[in-house]
XYZ file of C-alpha atoms in Angstrom:
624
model
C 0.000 0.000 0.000
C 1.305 3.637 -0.584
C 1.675 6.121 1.788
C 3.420 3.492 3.909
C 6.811 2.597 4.185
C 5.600 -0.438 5.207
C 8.626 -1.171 7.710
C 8.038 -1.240 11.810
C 12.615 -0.793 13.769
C 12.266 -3.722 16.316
C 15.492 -2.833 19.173
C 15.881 -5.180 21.434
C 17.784 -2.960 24.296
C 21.043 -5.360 26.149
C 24.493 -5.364 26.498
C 24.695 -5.124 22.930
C 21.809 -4.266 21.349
C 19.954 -5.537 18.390
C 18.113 -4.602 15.671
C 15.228 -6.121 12.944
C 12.762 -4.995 10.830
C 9.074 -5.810 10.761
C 7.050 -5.844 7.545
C 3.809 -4.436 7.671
C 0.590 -6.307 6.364
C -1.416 -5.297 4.007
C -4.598 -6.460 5.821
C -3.538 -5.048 9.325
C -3.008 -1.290 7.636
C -6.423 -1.732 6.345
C -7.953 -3.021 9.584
C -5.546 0.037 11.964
C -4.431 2.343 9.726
C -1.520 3.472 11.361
C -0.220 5.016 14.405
C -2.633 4.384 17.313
C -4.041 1.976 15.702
C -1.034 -0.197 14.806
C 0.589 0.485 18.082
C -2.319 -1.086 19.696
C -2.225 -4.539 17.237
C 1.797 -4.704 17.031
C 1.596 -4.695 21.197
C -1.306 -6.397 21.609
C 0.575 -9.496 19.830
C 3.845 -8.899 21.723
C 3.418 -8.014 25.346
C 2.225 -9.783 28.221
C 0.065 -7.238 30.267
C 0.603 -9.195 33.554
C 4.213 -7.717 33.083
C 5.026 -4.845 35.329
C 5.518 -1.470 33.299
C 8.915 -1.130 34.170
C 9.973 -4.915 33.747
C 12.825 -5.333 30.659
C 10.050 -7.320 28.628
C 8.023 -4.482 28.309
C 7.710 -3.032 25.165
C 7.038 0.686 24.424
C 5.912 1.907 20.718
C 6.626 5.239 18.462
C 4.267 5.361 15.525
C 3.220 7.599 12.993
C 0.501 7.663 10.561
C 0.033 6.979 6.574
C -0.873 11.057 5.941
C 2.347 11.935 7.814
C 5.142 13.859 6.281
C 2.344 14.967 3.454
C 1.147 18.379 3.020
C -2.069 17.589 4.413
C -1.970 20.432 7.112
C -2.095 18.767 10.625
C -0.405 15.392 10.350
C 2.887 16.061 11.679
C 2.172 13.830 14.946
C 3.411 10.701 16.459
C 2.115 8.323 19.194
C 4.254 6.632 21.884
C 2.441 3.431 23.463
C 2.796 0.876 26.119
C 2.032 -0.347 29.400
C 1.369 2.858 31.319
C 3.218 2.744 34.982
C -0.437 3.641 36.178
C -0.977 -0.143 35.140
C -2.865 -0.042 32.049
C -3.060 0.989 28.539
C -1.161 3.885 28.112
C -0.593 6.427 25.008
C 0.676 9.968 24.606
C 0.401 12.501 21.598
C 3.019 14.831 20.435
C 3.249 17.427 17.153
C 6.118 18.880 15.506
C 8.484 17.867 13.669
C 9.841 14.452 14.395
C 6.791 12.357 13.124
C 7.892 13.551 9.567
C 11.569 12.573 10.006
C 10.957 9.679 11.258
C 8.719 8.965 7.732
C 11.561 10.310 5.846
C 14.337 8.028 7.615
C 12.215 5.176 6.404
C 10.089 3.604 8.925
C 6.343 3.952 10.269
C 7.197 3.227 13.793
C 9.790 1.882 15.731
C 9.193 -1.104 18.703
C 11.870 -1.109 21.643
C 12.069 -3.721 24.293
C 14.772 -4.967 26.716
C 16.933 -2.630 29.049
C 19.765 -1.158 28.617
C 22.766 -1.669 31.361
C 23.765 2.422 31.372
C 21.845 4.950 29.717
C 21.913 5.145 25.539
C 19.810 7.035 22.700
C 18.572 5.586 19.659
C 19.880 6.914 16.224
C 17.848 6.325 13.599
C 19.056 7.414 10.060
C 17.609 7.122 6.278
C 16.710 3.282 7.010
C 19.736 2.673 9.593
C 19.599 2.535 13.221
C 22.379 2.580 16.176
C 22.561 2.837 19.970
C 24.855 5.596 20.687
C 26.439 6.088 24.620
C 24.339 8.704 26.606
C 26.246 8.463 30.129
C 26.919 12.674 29.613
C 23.462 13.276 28.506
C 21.755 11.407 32.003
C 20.786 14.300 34.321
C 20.175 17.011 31.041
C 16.980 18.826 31.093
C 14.761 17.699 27.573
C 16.209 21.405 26.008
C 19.928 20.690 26.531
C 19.625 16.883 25.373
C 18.050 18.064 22.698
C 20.946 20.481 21.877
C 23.679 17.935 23.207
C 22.551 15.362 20.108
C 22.630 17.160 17.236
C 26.335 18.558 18.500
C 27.183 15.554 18.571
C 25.752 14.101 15.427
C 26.552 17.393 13.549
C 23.188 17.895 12.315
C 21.286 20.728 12.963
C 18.330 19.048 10.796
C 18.296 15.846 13.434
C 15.275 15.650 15.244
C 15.071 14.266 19.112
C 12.762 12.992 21.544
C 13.584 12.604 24.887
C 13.092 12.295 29.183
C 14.317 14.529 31.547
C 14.957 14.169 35.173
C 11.169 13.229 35.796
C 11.621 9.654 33.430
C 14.982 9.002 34.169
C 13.534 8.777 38.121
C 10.272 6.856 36.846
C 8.437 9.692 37.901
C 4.513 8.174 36.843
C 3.908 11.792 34.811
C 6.846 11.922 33.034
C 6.404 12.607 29.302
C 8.271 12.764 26.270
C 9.200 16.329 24.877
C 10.775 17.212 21.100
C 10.769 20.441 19.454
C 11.897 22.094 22.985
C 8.689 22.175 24.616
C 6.336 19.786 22.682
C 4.738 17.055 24.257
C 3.945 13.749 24.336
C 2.878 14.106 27.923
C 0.129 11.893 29.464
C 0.036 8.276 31.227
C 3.788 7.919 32.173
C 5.696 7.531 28.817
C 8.470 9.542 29.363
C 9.285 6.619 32.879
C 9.191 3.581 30.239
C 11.769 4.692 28.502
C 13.608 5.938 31.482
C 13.227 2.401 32.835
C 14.763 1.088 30.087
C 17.893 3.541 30.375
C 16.328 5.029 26.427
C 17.566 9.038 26.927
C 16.041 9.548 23.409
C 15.576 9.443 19.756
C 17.214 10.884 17.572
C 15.977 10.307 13.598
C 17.278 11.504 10.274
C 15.715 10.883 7.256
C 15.666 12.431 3.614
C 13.458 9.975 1.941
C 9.855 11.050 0.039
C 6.668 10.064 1.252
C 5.113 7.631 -1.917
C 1.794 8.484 -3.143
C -0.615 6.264 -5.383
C -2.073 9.276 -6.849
C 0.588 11.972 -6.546
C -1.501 14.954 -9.199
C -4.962 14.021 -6.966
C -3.496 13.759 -3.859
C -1.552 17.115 -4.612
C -5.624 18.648 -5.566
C -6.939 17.527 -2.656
C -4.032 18.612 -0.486
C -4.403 21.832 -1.349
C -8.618 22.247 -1.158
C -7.778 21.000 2.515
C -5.254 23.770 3.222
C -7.474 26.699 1.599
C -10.628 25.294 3.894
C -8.482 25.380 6.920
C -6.946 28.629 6.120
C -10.563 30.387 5.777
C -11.966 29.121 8.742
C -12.210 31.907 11.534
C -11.433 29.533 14.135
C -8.091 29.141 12.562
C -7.215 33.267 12.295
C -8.714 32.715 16.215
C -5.818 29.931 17.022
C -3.481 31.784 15.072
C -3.848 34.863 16.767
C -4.496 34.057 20.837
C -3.515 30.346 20.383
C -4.947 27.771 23.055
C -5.124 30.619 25.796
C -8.123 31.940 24.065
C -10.091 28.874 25.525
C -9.309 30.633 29.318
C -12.161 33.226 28.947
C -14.161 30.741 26.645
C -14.339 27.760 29.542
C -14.623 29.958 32.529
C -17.586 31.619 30.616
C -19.716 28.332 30.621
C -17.805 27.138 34.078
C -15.916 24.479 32.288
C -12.628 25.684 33.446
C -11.515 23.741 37.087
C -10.605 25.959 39.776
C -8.953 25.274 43.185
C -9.093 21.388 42.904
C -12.248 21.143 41.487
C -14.168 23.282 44.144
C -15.228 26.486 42.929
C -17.109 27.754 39.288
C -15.836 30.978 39.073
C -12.682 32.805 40.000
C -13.383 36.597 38.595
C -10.878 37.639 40.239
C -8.285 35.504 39.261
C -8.900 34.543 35.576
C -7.883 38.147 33.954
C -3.907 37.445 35.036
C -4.255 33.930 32.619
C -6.289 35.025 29.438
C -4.960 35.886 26.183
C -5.310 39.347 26.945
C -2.352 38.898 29.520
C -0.478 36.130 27.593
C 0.153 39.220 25.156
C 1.911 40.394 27.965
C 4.990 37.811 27.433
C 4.075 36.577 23.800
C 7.258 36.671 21.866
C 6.114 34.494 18.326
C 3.796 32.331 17.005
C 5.385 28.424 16.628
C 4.523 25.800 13.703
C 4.217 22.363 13.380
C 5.236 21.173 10.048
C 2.679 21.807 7.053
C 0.467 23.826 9.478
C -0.501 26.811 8.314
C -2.369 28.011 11.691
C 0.471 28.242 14.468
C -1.175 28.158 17.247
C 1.852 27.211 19.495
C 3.441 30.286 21.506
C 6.714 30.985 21.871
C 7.307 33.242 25.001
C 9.193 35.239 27.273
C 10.251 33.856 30.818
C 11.343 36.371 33.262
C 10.819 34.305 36.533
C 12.177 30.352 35.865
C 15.754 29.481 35.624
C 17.528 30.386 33.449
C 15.802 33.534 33.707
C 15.606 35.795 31.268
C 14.824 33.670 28.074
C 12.939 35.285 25.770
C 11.880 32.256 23.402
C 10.490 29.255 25.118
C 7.395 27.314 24.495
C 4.190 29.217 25.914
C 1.842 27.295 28.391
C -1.131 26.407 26.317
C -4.725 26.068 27.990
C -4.272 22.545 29.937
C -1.283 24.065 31.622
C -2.495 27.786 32.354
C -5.179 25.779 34.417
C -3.602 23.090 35.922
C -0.720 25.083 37.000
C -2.692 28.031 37.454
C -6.413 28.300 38.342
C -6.345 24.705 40.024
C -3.655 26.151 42.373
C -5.088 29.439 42.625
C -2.189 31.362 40.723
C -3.284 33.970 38.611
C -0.267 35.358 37.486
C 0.925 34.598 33.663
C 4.591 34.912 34.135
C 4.347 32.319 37.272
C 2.831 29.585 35.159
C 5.295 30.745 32.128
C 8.232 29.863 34.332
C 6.268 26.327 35.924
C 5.199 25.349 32.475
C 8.975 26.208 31.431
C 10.506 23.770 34.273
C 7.660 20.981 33.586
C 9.014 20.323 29.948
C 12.942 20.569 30.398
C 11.895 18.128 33.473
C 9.943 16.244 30.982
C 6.404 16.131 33.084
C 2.802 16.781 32.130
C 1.542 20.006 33.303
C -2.011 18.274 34.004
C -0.882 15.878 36.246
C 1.740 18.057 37.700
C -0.794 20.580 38.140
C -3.593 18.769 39.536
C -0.993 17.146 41.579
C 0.098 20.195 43.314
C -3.766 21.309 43.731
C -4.194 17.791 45.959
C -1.200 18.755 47.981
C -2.465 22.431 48.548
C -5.468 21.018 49.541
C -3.939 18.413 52.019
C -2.299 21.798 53.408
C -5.249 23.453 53.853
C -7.196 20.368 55.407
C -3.949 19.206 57.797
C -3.374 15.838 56.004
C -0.164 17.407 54.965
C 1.380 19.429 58.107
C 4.160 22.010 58.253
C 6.904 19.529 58.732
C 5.889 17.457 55.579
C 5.944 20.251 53.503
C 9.886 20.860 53.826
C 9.970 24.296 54.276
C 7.290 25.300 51.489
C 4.127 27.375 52.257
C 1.532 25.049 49.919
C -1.048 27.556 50.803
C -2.944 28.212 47.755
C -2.367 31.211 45.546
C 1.587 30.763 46.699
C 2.904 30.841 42.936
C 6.999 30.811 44.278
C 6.133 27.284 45.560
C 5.545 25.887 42.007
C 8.963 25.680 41.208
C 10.431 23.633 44.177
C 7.902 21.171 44.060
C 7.940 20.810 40.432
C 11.975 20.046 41.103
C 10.945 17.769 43.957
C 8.334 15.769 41.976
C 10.678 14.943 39.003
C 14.098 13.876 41.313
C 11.310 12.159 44.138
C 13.612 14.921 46.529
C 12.587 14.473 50.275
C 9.444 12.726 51.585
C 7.206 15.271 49.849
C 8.771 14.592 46.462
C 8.438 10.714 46.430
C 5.136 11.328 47.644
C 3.971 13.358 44.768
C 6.014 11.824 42.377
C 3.510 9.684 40.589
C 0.023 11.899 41.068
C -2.666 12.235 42.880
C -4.001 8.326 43.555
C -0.685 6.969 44.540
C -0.205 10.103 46.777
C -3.736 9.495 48.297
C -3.242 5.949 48.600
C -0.301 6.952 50.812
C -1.811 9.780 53.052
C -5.067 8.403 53.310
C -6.894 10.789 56.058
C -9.868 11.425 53.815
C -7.610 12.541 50.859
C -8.751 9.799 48.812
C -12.045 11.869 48.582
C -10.696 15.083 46.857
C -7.597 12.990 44.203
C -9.399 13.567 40.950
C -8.371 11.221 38.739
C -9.729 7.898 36.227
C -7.109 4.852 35.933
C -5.092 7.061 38.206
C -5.039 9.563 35.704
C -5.484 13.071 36.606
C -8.511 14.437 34.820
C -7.982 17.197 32.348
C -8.684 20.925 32.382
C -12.094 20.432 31.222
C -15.271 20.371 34.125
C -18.347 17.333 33.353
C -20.197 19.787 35.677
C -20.288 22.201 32.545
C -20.488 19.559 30.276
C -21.848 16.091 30.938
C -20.359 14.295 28.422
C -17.082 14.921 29.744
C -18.336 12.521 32.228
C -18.963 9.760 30.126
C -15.523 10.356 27.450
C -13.524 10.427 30.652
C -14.655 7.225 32.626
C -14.389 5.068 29.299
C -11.052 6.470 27.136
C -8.511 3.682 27.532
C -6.044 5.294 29.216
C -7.923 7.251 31.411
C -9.300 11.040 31.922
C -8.587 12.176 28.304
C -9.730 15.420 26.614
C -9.347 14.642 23.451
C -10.159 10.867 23.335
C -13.725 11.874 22.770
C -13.539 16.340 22.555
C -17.462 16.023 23.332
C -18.205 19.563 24.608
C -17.398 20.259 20.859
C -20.868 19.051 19.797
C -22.766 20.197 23.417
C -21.574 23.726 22.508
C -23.175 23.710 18.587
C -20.504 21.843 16.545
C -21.922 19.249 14.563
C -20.248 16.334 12.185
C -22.692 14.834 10.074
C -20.940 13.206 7.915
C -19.811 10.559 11.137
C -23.883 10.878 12.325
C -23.324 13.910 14.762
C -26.121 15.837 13.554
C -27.715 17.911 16.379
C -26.060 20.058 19.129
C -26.814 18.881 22.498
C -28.005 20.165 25.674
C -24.978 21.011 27.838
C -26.381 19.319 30.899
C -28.389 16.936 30.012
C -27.777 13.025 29.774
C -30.054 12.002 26.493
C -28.042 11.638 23.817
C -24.629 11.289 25.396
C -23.737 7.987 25.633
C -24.437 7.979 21.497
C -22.216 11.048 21.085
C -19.521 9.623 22.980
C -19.546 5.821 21.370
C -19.258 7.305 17.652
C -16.562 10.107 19.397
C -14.547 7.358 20.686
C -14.005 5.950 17.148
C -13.895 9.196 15.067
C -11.200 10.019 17.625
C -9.077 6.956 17.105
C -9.394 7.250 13.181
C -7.634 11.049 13.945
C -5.133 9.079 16.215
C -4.461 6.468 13.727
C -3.344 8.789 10.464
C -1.674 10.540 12.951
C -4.013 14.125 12.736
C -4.345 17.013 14.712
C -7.720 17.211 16.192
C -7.657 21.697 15.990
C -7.780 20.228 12.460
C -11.858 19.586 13.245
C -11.827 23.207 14.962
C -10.341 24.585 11.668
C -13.436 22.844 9.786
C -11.985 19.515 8.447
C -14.450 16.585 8.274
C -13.490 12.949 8.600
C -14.532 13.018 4.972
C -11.526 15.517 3.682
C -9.274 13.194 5.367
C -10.913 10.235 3.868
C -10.663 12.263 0.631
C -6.678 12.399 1.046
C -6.022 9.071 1.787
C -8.016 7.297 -1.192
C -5.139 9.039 -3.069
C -2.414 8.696 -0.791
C -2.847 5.372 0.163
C -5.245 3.514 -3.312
C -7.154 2.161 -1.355
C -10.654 3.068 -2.040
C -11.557 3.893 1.976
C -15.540 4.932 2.771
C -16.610 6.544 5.780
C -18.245 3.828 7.295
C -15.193 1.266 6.896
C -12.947 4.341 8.726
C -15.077 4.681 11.542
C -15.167 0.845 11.476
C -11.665 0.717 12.108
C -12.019 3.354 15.138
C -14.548 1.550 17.015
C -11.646 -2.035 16.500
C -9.211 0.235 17.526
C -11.029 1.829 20.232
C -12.494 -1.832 21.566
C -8.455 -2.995 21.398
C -7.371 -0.807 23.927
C -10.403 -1.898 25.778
C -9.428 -5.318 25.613
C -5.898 -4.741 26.192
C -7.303 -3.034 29.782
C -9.223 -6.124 30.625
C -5.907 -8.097 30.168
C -4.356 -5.525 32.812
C -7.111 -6.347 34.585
C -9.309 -3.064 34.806
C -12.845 -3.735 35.008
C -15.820 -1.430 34.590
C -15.377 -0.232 38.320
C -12.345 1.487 36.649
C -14.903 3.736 34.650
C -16.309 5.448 38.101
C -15.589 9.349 37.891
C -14.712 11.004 40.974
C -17.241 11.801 43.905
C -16.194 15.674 43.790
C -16.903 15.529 40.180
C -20.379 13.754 40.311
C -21.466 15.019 43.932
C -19.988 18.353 44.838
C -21.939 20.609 42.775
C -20.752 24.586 42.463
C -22.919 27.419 44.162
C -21.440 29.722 41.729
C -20.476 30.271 38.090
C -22.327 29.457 34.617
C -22.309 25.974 35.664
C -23.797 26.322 39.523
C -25.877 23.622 41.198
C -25.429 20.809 38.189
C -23.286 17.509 38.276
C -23.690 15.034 35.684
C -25.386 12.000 36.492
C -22.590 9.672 35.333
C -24.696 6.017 35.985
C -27.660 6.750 33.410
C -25.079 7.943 30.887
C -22.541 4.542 31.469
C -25.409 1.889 31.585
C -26.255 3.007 28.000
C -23.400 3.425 26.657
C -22.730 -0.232 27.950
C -26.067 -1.105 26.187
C -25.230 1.251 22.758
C -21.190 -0.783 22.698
C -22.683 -4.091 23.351
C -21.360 -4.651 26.647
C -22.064 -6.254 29.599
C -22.955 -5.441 32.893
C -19.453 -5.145 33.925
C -18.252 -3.188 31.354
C -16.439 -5.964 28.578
C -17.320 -6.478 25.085
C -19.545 -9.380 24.812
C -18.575 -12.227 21.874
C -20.693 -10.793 19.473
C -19.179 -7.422 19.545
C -16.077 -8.887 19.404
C -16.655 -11.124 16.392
C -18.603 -7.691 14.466
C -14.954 -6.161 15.031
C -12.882 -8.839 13.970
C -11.436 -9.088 17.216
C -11.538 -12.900 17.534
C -7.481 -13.058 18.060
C -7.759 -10.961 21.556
C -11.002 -12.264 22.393
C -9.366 -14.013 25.563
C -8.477 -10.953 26.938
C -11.932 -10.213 27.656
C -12.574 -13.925 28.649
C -9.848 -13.332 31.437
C -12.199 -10.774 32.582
C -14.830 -12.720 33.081
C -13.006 -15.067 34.647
C-alpha cells in the first residue's frame, strides 16, 4: 500500500543491542491504519500485560501515521504506546516535527524492548539505526539533550525525543518532549523509557513520502489547506492560540478551579487570558505543514535560566492546571512552571492537579508544616511551584516521592480522607475540562482507555453547537443533560481513534476539516478506495483494542467510576452552579449502545462484528 513505508525498527535494548525490521501487512493497515491503531495490534501481539511497566520485557511503541510527512496540514504527529506505569493501557500525543523525520528516515514506527545496562539514545538514520552512549546526557533537562545530540551528530536538521529528570527517576507523569517544549505528555511515557535507560531518539531521514495518486493527492491537499486557512477559528488559534479557551471555559464554568471546588474565580482569571499572555508573547510556533500556528513561543522572566525570551508558551491545559487549580493567577508564574515541567519532561495536568491535591492536604492538615519541607503550599503561593515541580521529578525528600507519581498513589499513601478530593480515572489526573459544565465529559472520561482524556472523545465540541454529520453527529446537544450522550460519545470514541491512527491534529476539526476531507486524502495517498463507514469501522476495533488490552491488565468497569467531587460536589457559583452530571444513566447506556455487559467488557458478538476474535481471551480473562 502507498503512503506506507511499510517497515516497523524492532530494538531489542542489552548489552549489545539488536536490531530487525518488521514488515507491515497489508490487511492489518487496512484493519488500523496506522499510528494508534497499529501500536495497539503490534503490542497487543507482543506483550504480556501481567508484566510490570517497568519490567525489561516491556515493550514501548513510536508510531506515525500513513498522511504523515504529506502536506495535508495537521499530520505532523506521532504516538508513543505501552504499558502505562499507572498499570494499564497507556498512550501519549506529540506534534512537531519528528513524526515527519521519522517517515523520511524510512520507517512507520519503531518497537523497543529490553533494558539497557547504562543509559543510551537511539539513532535512527535514512533506514539505519544505532545505539549511541548517553552516560553525559543522564541528568540534562529535555532542552539541553536536545541540543547535546545534534552537536554531537553534527546535524542541525536531526530531530530528538527525549526524558528529563522526571523519566529518568520513573516519575509516573513523566512525558516525552521534542521540538523544545512539545509534548507527548500523558500516562507515564516519558518513565518507560527511562526504565529502560532510552535518553532519546534521535531520527534523520531524507526519503519522500510515496503516493498512489501523486496529481490528486496534490488537488486535494491543497482544497484541505485553503478550507483550513478560511476558517475563523483558525485566524482565532493563530492569533491568541490555546489561551483563548481561558475566557471561553470559565464563561460556561468548564474551566476547574482550586481542585475542582469552585465555578468561578473573577478575580483571578484576567492574570491567565490571552489578553495577559500578550503580555509575554514573543512568536507564534509551527508544526510542520500547518498553516495556523497556534503554538506560543514566550518570554520567561521568573524560571531558571531567567531571562529567556523564546520558550514554548503554556497552552490552555497548563495555564489551568498550574494556574487556576492552584489558585495562581499570574501569567509569568505559570510561564516559568510550564517552562521547568518540559525541560523536566512532566505533564503540566498531572503536575498541576498534583500540586492542587497537595495544597489542599495543606489546607485540610493531612499534609502538616513539617511534611511540607519548608514550602508554604497555601494556595495562591505561585513561588512554591517551582520547588515542588523540582521535587516531583528527582522524588527529593518525603514530599517529592510522595507526589512523584500523582494524585491516587499520593492518596493511597496519606489516606486521612484525601482519597475523597484525588481527581483522577485509571489514576489519571482528569484534564482541564469540568463534566459539571459539560456532561459528556463525564462519560468520554470514565471510558477512554487510558484514562481522563480530553481529546479521546472532545465532546463539549458538539454540546456547545458543533456538529459532524458526515460521522452521524447531527444535532447540538443540551450542555447538561444526559439524552443523547452515551451515542455522542460511542461514535466520538471511534472518530477520535481514526484522527489518532493517520496521525491528525484534532484543531484540524476546529479549523473545519471533516473525517470526509481526510478520507478524501487518503483514497489518493494510500489507493485504497476507503468509505466513511469502513474508517469509523476501524475506530470503534481500535477503540475496543485498547479496551481489551485493559481487561488483560485487569481493569474492570469499576475502573470507569468518575470522581465523587466531580459527580457530587456541585458549584454554588459560576455558569455551571448547582449541576453535576449523572454519570450512571449515561454509562449503563453506553454499555447497552457498545454491546457490553454489565461489567463493562465487550460481549462475543461485539467482538466477532470487530474482527477481534485473536484478543477475544483478553476479555474472557475478565470474566473469569
Amino acid at each position: 500500500m502507498y503512503s506506507y513505508n511499510g517497515k516497523i525498527l524492532e530494538v531489542e535494548l542489552g548489552e549489545s543491542a539488536t536490531f530487525s525490521t518488521l514488515e507491515l501487512v497489508e490487511e492489518d493497515l487496512a484493519r488500523y491504519i496506522g499510528g494508534l491503531g497499529l501500536a495497539e495490534l503490534l503490542l497487543a501481539r507482543r506483550m504480556d500485560w501481567g508484566l510490570e511497566a517497568f519490567d525489561p520485557r516491556s515493550v514501548v511503541a513510536v508510531m506515525v501515521g500513513p498522511l504523515t510527512g504529506t502536506a495535508v496540514p495537521g499530520c505532523s504527529r506521532y504516538v508513543v504506546a505501552g504499558k502505562s506505569p499507572l498499570g494499564h493501557w497507556g498512550e501519549a500525543h506529540a506534534a512537531g516535527f519528528f513524526a515527519s523525520e521519522l517517515k523520511a528516515a524510512g520507517y512507520d514506527g519503531i518497537l523497543v524492548s529490553g533494558s539497557a545496562p547504562r543509559p543510551v539514545y537511539l539513532y535512527v538514520h535514512d533506514g539505519e539505526a544505532e545505539v549511541r552512549d548517553a552516560s553525559r546526557l543522564w541528568g540534562l533537562d529535555t532542552y539541553e539533550t536536545e541540543a547535546a545530540i545534534r552537536e554531537e551528530l553534527g546535524d542541525p536538521k536531526v530531530r530528538v525525543i527525549g526524558i528529563g529528570p522526571a523519566g529518568e527517576n520513573l516519575s509516573h507523569m513523566a512525558a516525552v518532549i521534542g521540538d523544545e517544549g512539545r509534548a507527548a505528555a500523558r500516562s507515564g511515557m516519558g518513565a518507560l523509557l527511562g526504565s529502560k535507560n532510552l535518553k532519546a531518539v534521535a531520527v534523520r531521514g531524507r526519503g519522500k513520502v510515496s503516493l498512489q495518486d501523486e496529481e490528486a493527492f496534490r488537488r486535494v491537499a491543497k482544497e484541505i489547506l485553503e478550507k483550513v486557512k478560511a476558517n475563523p477559528t483558525s485566524g482565532l488559534l493563530k492569533q491568541h492560540g490555546t489561551p483563548v479557551n481561558v475566557m471561553i471555559c470559565a464563561y460556561f464554568g468548564d474551566i476547574p478551579i482550586k481542585n475542582w471546588r469552585l465555578g468561578d474565580w473573577p478575580e483571578g482569571i484576567p492574570g491567565l487570558n490571552a489578553e495577559a499572555y500578550q503580555t509575554v508573547l514573543t512568536r507564534n510556533w509551527h508544526c510542520r505543514a500547518c498553516p495556523v500556528g497556534c503554538g506560543r513561543k514566550v518570554a520567561n522572566t521568573l524560571g531558571k535560566p531567567s531571562g529567556l525570551a523564546d520558550v514554548t508558551g503554556p497552552e490552555y491545559e497548563c495555564l489551568a492546571a498550574l494556574g487556576t487549580m492552584c489558585m495562581v493567577g499570574d501569567i509569568r508564574t505559570v510561564v516559568a512552571a510550564n517552562d521547568l515541567c518540559n525541560r523536566l519532561g512532566m505533564d503540566a495536568i498531572s503536575a498541576g492537579t498534583t500540586i492542587a491535591f497537595a495544597m489542599e492536604c495543606f489546607e485540610k492538615g493531612i499534609l502538616k508544616e513539617e511534611d511540607a519541607e519548608g514550602l508554604d503550599l497555601s494556595w495562591g503561593n505561585g513561588d512554591a511551584l517551582a520547588p515542588l515541580l523540582n521535587k516531583m521529578a528527582y522524588r527529593e525528600g518525603r514530599l517529592g516521592s510522595l507526589l512523584a507519581d500523582g494524585t491516587r498513589a499520593a492518596a493511597e499513601k496519606l489516606g486521612g480522607g484525601s482519597e475523597s478530593f484525588a481527581v483522577h480515572c485509571k489514576g489519571l489526573e482528569l484534564p482541564m475540562h469540568d463534566p459539571k459544565a459539560f456532561s459528556g465529559w463525564a462519560l468520554a472520561y470514565g471510558t477512554t482507555n487510558r484514562g481522563a482524556c480530553h481529546l479521546s472523545a472532545t465532546t463539549y465540541n458538539v454540546e456547545r453547537g458543533m456538529t459532524l454529520p458526515d460521522i452521524g453527529l447531527t444535532q447540538p446537544l443540551d450542555r447538561f443533560a444526559s439524552e443523547g450522550k452515551a451515542a455522542m460519545v460511542r461514535t466520538y470514541h471511534a472518530f477520535s481513534a481514526v484522527l489518532e491512527s493517520l496521525v491528525a491534529c484534532k484543531f484540524m476539526v476546529y479549523a473545519g476539516l471533516t473525517l470526509t476531507d481526510f478520507q478524501k486524502a487518503l483514497v489518493p495517498a494510500t489507493g485504497k478506495e476507503w468509505t466513511i463507514e469502513e474508517l469509523m469501522e476501524c475506530g470503534q476495533r481500535i477503540y475496543h483494542l485498547g479496551r481489551l488490552i485493559n481487561h488483560a491488565c485487569g481493569l474492570t468497569g469499576e475502573d470507569d467510576r468518575m470522581p465523587q467531587r466531580i459527580v457530587s460536589e456541585p458549584y454554588r457559583e459560576g455558569n455551571a452552579a448547582d449541576f453535576v452530571p449523572d454519570h450512571q444513566t449515561m454509562l449503563e447506556e453506553y454499555y447497552r449502545l457498545q454491546k457490553w455487559d454489565e461489567r463493562g467488557i465487550p460481549t462475543e458478538e461485539r467482538i466477532r462484528e470487530l474482527g477481534l476474535q485473536e484478543f477475544s481471551w483478553m476479555a474472557e480473562k475478565a470474566r473469569g
